[in-house]
Short mmCIF file of N, CA and C in Angstrom, two decimals:
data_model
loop_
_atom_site.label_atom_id
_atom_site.label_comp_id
_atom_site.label_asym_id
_atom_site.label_seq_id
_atom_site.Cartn_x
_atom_site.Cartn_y
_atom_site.Cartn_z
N UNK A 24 43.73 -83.55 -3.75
CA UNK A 24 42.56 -83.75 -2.92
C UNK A 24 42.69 -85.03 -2.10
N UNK A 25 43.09 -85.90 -2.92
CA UNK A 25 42.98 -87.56 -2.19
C UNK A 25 44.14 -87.33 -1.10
N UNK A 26 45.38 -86.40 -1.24
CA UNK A 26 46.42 -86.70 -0.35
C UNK A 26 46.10 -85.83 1.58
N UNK A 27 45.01 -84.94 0.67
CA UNK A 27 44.12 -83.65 1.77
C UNK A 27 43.33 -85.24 2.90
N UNK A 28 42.66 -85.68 2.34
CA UNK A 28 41.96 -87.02 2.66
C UNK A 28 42.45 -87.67 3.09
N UNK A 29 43.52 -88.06 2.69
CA UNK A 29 44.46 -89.18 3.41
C UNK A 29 45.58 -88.62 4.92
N UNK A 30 45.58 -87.73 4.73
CA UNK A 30 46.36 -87.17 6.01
C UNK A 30 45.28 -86.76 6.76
N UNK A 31 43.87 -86.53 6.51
CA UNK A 31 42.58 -86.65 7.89
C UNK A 31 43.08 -88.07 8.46
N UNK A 32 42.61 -88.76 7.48
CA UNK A 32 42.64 -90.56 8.25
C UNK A 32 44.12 -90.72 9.08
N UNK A 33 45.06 -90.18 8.57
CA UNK A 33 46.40 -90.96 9.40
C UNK A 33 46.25 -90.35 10.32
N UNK A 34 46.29 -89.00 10.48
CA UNK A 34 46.23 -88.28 11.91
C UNK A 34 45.66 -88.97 13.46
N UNK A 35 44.34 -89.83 13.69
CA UNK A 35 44.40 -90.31 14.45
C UNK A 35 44.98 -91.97 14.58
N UNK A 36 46.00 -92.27 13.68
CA UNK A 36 46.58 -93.74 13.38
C UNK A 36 47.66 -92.64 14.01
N UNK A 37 47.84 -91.63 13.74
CA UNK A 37 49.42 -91.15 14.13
C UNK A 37 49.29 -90.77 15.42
N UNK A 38 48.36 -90.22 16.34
CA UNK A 38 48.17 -89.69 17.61
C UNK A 38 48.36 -90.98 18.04
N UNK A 39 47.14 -92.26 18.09
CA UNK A 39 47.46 -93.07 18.96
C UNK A 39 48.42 -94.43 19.05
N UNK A 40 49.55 -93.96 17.93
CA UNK A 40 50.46 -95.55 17.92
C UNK A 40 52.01 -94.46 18.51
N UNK A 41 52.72 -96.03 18.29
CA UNK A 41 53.79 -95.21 18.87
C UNK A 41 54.25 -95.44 17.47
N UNK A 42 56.05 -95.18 17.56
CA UNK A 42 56.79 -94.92 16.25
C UNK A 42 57.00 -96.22 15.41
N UNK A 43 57.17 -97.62 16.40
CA UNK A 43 57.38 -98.97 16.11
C UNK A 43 56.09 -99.48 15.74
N UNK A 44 54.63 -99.43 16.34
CA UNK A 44 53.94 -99.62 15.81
C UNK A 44 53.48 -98.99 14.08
N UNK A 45 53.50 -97.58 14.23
CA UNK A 45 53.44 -97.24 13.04
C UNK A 45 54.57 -97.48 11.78
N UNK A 46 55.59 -97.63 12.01
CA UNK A 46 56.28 -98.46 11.01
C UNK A 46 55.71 -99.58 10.34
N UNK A 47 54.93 -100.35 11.39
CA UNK A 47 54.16 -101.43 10.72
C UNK A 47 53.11 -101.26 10.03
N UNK A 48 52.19 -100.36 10.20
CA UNK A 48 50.85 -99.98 9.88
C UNK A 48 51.37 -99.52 8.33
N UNK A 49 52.51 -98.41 8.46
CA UNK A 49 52.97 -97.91 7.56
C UNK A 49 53.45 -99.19 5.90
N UNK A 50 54.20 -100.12 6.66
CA UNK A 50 54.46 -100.99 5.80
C UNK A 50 53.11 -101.73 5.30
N UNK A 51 52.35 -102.26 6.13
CA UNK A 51 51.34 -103.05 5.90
C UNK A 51 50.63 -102.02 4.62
N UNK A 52 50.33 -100.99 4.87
CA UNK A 52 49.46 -100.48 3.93
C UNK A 52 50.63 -99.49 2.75
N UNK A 53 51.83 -99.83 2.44
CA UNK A 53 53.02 -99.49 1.26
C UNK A 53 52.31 -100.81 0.56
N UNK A 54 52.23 -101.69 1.11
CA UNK A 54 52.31 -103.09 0.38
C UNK A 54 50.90 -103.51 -0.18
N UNK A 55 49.66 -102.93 0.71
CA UNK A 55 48.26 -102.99 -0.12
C UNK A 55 48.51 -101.78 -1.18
N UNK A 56 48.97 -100.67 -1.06
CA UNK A 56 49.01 -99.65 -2.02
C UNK A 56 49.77 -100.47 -3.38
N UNK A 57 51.13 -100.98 -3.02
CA UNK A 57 51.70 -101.74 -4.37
C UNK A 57 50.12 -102.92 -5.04
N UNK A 58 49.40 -103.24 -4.47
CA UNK A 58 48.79 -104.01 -5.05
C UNK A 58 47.62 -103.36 -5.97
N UNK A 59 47.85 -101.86 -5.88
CA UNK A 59 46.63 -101.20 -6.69
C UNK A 59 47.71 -100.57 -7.85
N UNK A 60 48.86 -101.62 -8.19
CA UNK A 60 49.29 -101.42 -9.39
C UNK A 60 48.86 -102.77 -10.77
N UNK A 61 48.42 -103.67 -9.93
CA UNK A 61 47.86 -104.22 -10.54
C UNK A 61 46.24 -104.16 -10.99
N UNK A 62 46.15 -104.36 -12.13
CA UNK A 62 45.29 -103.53 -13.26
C UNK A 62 43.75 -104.57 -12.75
N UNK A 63 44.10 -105.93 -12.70
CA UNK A 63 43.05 -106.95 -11.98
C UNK A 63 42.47 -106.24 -10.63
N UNK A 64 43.31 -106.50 -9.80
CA UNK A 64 42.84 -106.24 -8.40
C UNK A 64 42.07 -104.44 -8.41
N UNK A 65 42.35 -103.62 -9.18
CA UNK A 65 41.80 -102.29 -8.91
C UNK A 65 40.56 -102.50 -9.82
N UNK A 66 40.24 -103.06 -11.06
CA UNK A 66 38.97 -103.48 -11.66
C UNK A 66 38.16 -104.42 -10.53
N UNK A 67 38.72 -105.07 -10.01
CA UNK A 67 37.70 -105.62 -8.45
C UNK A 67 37.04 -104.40 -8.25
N UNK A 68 38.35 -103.85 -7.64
CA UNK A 68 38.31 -102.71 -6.33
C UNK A 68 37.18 -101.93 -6.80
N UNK A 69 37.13 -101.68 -7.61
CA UNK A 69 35.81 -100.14 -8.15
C UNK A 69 35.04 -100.41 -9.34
N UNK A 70 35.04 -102.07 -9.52
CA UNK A 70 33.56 -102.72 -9.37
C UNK A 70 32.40 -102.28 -9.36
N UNK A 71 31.57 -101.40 -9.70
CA UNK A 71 30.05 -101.51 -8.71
C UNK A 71 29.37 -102.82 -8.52
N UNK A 72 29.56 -103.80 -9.22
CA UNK A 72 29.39 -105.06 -9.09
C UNK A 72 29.44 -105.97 -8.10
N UNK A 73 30.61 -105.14 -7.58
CA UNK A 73 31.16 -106.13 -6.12
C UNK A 73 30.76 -105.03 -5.17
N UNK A 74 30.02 -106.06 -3.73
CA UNK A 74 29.71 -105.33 -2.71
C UNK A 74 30.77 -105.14 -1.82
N UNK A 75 30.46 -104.06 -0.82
CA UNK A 75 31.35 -103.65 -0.07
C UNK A 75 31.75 -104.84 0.63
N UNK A 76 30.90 -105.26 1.03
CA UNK A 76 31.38 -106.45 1.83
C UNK A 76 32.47 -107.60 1.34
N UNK A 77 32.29 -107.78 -0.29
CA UNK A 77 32.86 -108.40 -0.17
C UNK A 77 34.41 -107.57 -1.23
N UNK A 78 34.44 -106.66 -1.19
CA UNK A 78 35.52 -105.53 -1.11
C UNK A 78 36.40 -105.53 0.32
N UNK A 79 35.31 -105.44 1.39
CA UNK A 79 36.08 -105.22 2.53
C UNK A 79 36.92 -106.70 2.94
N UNK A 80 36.27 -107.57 2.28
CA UNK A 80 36.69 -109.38 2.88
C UNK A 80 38.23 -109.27 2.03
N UNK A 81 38.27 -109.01 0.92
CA UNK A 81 39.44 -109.41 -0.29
C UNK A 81 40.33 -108.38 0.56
N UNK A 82 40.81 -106.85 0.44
CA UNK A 82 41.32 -106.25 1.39
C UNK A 82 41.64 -106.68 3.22
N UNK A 83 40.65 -106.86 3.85
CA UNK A 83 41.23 -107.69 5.05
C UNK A 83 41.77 -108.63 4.69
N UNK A 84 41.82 -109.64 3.61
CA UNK A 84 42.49 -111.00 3.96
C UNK A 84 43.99 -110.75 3.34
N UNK A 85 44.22 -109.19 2.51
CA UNK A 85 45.31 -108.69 2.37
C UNK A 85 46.20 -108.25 3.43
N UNK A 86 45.23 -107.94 4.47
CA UNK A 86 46.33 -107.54 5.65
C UNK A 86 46.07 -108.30 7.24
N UNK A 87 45.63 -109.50 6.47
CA UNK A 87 45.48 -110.41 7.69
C UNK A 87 46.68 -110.83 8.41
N UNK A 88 47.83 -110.66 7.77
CA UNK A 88 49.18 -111.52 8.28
C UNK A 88 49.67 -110.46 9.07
N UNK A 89 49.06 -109.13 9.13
CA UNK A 89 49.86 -107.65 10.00
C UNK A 89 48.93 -108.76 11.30
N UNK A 90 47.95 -109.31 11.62
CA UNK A 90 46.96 -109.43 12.95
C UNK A 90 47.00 -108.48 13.60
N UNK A 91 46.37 -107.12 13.32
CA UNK A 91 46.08 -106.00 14.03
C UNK A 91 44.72 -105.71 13.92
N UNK A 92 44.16 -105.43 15.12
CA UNK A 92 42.96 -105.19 15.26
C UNK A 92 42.86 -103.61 14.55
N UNK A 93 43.37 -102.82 14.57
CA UNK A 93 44.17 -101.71 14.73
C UNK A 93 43.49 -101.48 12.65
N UNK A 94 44.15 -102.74 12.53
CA UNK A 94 44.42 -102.06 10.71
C UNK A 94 43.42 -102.76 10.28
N UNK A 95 42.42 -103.75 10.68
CA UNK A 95 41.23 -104.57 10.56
C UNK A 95 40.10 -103.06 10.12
N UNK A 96 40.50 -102.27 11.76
CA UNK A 96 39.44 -101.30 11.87
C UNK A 96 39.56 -100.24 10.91
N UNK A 97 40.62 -100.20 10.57
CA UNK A 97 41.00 -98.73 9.83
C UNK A 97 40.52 -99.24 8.68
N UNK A 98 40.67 -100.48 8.01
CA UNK A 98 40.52 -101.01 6.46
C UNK A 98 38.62 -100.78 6.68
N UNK A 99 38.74 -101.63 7.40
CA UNK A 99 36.78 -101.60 7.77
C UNK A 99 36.13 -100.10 7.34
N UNK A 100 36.72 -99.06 8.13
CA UNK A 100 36.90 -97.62 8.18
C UNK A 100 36.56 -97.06 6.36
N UNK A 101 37.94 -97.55 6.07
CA UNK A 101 38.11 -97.19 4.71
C UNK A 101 36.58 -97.40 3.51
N UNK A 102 37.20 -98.56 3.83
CA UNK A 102 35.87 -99.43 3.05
C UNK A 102 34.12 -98.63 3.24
N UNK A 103 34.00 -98.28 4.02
CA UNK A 103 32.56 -98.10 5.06
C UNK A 103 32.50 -96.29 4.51
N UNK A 104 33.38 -95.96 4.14
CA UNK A 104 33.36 -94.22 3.92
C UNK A 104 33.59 -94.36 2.53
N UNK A 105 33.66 -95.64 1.75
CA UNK A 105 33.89 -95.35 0.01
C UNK A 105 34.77 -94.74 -0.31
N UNK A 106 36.40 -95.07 0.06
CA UNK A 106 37.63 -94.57 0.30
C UNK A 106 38.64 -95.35 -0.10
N UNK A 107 38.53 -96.39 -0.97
CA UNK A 107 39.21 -97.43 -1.25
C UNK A 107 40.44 -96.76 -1.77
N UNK A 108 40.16 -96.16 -2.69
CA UNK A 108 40.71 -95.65 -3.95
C UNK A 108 41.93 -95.14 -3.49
N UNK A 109 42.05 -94.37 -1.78
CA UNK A 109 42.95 -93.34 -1.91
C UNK A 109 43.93 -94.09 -1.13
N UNK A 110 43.61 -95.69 -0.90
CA UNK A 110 45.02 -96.43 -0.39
C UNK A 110 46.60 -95.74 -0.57
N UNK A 111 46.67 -95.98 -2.04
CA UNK A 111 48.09 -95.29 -1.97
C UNK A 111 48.48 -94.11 -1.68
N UNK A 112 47.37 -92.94 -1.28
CA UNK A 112 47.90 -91.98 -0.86
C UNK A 112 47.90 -91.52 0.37
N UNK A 113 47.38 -93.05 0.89
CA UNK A 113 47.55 -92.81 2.65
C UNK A 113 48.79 -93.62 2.91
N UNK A 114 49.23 -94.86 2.11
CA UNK A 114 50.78 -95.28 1.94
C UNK A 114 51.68 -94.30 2.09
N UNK A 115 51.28 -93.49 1.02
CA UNK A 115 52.58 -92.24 0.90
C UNK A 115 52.44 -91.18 2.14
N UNK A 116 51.69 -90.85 2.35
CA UNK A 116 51.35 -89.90 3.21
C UNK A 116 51.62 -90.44 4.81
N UNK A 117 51.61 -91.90 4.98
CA UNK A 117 52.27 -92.65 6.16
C UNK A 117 53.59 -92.68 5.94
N UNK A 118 54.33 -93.15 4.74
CA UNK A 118 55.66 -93.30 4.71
C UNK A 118 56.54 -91.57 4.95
N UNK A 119 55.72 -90.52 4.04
CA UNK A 119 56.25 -89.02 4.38
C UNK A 119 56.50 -88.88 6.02
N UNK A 120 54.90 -89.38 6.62
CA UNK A 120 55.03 -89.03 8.18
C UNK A 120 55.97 -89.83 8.79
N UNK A 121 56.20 -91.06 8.39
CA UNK A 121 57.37 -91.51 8.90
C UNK A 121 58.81 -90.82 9.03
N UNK A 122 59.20 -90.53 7.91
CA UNK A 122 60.20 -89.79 7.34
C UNK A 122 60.74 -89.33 8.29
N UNK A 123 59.59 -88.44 8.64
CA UNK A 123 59.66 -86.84 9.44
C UNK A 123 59.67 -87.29 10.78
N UNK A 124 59.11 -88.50 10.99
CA UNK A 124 59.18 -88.93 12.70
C UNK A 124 60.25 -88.99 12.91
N UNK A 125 61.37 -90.26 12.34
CA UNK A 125 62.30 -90.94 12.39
C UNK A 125 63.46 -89.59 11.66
N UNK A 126 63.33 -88.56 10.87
CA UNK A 126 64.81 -87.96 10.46
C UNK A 126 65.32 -89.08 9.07
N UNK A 127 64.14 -89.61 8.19
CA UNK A 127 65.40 -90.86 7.71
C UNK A 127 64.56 -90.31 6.07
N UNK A 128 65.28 -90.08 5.42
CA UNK A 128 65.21 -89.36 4.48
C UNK A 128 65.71 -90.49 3.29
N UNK A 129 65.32 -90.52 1.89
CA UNK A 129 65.83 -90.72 0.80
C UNK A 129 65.95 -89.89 -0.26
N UNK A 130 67.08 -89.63 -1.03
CA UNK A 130 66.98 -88.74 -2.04
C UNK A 130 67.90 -89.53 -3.47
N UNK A 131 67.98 -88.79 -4.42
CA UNK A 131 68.12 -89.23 -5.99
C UNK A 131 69.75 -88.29 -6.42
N UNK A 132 70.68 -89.01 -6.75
CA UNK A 132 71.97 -87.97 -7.28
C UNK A 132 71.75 -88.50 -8.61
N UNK A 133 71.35 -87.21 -9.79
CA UNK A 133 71.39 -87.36 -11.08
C UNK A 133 72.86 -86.93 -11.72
N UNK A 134 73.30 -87.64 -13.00
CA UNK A 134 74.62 -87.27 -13.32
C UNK A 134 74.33 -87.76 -14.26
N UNK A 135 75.42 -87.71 -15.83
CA UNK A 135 75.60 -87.65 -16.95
C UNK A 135 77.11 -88.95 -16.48
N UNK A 136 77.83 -88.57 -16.34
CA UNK A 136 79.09 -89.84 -15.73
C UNK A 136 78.46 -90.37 -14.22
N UNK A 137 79.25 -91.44 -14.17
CA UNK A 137 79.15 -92.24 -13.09
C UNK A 137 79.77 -91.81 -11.51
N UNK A 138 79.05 -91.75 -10.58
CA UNK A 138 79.64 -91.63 -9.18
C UNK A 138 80.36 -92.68 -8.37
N UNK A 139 81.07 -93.02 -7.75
CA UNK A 139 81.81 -93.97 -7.10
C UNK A 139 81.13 -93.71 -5.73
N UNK A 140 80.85 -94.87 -5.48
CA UNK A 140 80.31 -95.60 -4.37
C UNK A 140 80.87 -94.54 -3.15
N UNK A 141 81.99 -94.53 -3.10
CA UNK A 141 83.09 -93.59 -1.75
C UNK A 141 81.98 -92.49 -1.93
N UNK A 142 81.89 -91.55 -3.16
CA UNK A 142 81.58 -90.40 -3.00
C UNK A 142 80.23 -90.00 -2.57
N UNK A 143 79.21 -91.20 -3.46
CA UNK A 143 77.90 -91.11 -3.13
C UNK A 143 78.04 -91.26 -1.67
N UNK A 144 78.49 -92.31 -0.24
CA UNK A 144 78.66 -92.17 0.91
C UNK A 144 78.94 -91.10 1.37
N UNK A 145 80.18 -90.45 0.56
CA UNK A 145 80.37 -88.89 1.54
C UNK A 145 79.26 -87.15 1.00
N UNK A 146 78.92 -87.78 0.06
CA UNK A 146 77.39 -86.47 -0.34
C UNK A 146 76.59 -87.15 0.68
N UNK A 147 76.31 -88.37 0.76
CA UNK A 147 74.72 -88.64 1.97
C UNK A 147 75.32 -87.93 3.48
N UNK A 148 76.36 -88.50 3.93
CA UNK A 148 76.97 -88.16 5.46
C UNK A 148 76.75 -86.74 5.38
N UNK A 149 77.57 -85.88 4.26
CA UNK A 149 77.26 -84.59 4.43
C UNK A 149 76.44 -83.72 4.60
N UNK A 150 74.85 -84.16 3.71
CA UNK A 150 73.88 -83.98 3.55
C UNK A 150 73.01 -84.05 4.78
N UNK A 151 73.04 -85.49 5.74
CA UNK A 151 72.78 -85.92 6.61
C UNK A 151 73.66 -85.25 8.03
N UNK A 152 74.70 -84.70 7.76
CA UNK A 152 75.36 -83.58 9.11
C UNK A 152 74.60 -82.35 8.82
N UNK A 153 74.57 -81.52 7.74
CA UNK A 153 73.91 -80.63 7.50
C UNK A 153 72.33 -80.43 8.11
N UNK A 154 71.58 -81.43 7.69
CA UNK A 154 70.40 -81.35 7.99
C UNK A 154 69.95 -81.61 9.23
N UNK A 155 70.92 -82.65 9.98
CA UNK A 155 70.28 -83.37 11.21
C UNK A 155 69.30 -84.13 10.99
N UNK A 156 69.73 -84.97 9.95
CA UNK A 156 68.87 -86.19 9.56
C UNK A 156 69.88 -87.33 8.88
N UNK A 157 69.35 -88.83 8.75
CA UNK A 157 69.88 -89.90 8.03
C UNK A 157 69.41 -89.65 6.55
N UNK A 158 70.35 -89.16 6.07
CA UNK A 158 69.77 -89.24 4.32
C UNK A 158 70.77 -90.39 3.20
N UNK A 159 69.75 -91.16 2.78
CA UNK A 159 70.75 -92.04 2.04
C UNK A 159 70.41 -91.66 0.42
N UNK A 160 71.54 -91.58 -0.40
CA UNK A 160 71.57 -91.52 -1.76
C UNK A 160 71.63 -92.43 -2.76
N UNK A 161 70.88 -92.37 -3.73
CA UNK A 161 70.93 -93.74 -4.69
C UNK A 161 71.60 -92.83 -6.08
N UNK A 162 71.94 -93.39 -6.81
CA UNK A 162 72.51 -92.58 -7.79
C UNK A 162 71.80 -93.22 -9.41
N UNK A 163 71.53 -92.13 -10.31
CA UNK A 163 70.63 -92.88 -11.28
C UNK A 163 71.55 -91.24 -12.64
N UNK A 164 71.84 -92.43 -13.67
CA UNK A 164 72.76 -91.76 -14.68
C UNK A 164 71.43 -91.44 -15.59
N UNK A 165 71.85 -90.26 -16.11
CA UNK A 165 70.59 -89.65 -16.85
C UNK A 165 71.54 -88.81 -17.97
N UNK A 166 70.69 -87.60 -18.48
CA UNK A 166 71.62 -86.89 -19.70
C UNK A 166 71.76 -85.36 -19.44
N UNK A 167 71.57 -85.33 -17.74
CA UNK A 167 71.59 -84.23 -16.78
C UNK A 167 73.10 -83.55 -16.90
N UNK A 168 73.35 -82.39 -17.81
CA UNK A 168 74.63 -81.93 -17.76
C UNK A 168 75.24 -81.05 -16.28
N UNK A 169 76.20 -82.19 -16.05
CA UNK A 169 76.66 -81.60 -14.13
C UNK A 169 75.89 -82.98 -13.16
N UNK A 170 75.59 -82.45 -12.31
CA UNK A 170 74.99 -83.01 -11.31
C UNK A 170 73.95 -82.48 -10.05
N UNK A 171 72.79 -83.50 -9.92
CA UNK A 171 71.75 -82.60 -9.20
C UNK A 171 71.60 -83.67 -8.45
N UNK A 172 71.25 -83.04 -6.79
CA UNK A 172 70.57 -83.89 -6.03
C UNK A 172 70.00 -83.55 -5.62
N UNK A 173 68.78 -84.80 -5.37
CA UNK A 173 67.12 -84.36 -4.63
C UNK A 173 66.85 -85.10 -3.71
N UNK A 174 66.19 -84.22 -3.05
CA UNK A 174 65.70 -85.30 -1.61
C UNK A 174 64.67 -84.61 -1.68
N UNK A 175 63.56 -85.03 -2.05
CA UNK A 175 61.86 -84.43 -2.24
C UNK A 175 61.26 -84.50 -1.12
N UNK A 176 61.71 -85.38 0.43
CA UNK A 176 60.61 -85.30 1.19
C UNK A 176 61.43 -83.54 2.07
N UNK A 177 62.21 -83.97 1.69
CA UNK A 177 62.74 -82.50 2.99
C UNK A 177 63.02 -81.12 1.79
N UNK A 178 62.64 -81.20 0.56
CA UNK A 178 62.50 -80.17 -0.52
C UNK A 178 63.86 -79.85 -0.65
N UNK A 179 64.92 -80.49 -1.21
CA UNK A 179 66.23 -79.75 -1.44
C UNK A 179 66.45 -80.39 -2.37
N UNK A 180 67.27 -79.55 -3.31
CA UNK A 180 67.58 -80.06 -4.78
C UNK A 180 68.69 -79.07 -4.98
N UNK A 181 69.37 -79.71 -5.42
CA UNK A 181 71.07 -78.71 -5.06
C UNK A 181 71.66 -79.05 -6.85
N UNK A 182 72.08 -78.37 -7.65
CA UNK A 182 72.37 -78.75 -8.98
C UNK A 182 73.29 -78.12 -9.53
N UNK A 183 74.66 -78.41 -9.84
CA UNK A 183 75.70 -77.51 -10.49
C UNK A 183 75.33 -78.09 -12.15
N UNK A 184 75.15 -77.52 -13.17
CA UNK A 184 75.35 -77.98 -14.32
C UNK A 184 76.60 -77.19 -15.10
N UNK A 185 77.05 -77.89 -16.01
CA UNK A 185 78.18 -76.92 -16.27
C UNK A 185 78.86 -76.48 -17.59
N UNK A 186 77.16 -76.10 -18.37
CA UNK A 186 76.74 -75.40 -19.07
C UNK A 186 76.64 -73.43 -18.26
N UNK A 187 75.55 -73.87 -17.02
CA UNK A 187 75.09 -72.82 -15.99
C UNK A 187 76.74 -72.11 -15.76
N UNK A 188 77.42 -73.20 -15.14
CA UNK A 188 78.46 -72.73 -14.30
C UNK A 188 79.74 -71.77 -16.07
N UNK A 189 80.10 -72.26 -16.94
CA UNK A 189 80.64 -71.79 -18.01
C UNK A 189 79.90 -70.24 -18.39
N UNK A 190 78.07 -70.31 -18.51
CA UNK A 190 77.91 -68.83 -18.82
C UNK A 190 78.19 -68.05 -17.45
N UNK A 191 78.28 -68.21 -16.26
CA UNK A 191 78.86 -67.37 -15.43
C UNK A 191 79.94 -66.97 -14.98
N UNK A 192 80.90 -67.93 -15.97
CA UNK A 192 82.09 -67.79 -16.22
C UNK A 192 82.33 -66.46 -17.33
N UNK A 193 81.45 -66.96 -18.31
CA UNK A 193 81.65 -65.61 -19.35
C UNK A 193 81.32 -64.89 -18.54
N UNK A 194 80.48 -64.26 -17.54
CA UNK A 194 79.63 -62.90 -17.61
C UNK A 194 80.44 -62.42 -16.74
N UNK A 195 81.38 -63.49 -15.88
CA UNK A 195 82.51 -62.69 -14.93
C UNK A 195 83.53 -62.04 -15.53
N UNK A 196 84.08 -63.07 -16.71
CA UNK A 196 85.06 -61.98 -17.52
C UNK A 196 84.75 -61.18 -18.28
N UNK A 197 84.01 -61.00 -18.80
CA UNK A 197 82.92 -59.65 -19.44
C UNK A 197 83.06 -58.58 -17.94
N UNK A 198 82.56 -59.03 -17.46
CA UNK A 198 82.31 -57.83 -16.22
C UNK A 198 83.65 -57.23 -16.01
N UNK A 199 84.35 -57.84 -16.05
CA UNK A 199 86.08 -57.77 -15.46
C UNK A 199 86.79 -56.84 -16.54
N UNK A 200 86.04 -56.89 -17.60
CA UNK A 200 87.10 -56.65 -18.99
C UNK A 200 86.68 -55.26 -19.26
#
C-alpha cells in the first residue's frame, strides 16, 4: 500500500525535474529514509506528542544542506498529508525510478565457493550487453549449492545448482537406457 502511495507523490517530482536534478532529490531523501532506521528519530517521528510543526522543522533541517525549494515543498507536502511514515518507500521507489531512467542496475551473485574478481566483471558486462543496461555485481558467499544471480529491479534471477543439474543428468540416462 505505502509503495502504491509513494509512486502517486514521485510522479509529479518525476514529470517536472530533469534526470540530474532527480538524482539529487533521489539521494537527499535515500539518506532521510536511512535515518528512519534509527529507533530514536522514528519514536519522534510518530509521536502524537510532537506537533506537525515541529515534525516538519526536525525533517527540513534534515534536508536543509540539499537547499531546494523543490524538497522544502515536497517534505512540507509530506508532513501536511500525515505521510511521514512512508519516507522510505518513496526513497526506494525514487531510487527504482532512477534505475529505469538511467539503465543502471544492481544485482547479487550467490555461491557456495568464491568468485574471482575477473569473472564477477565478465557475468556484469555480459549481463549488461544482454540487457542494454549497466549492471554491476557484488558477490555474497552463502550455502547456495551452484550459483544464482539476481538483479531484482529488472526481475532476473538465473540459477544453475548442481544438485538440479545431476538429477537431470539421471533422468537423461534413464531416458536413453
Amino acid at each position: 500500500m505505502e509503495e502504491l502511495i509513494a509512486k502517486r507523490y514521485i510522479k509529479a517530482m518525476v514529470n517536472s525535474s530533469d534526470t540530474s536534478s532527480f538524482e539529487n532529490i533521489a539521494a537527499v531523501f535515500s539518506t532521510l529514509a536511512d535515518s528512519f532506521k534509527d529507533e530514536k528519530f522514528v519514536n519522534i517521528i510518530e509521536s502524537p506528542d510532537v506537533s506537525k510543526s515541529d515534525k516538519s522543522s526536525i525533517l527540513l533541517d534534515s534536508v536543509k544542506s540539499a537547499n531546494s525549494n523543490e524538497i522544502n515543498n515536497f517534505v512540507k507536502l509530506i508532513v501536511e498529508n500525515k505521510r511521514i511514515n512512508i519516507i522510505p518507500a518513496i526513497a526506494e521507489a525514487m531510487r527504482k525510478d532512477l534505475a529505469n531512467r538511467t539503465k543502471t542496475y544492481t544485482g547479487t551473485i550467490y555461491s557456495d565457493t568464491s568468485i574471482d574478481d575477473k569473472v564477477l566483471q565478465e557475468l556484469s558486462d555480459g549481463l549488461s550487453k544482454k540487457f542494454d543496461s549497466n549492471i554491476t555485481l557484488s558477490f555474497v558467499q552463502n550455502d547456495f549449492d551452484g550459483i544464482k544471480v539476481d538483479v531484482e529491479d529488472l526481475g532476473i534471477e538465473i540459477d544453475f545448482s548442481k544438485t538440479r543439474i545431476n538429477s537431470q543428468m539421471i533422468e537423461h540416462i534413464v531416458k536413453a537406457i
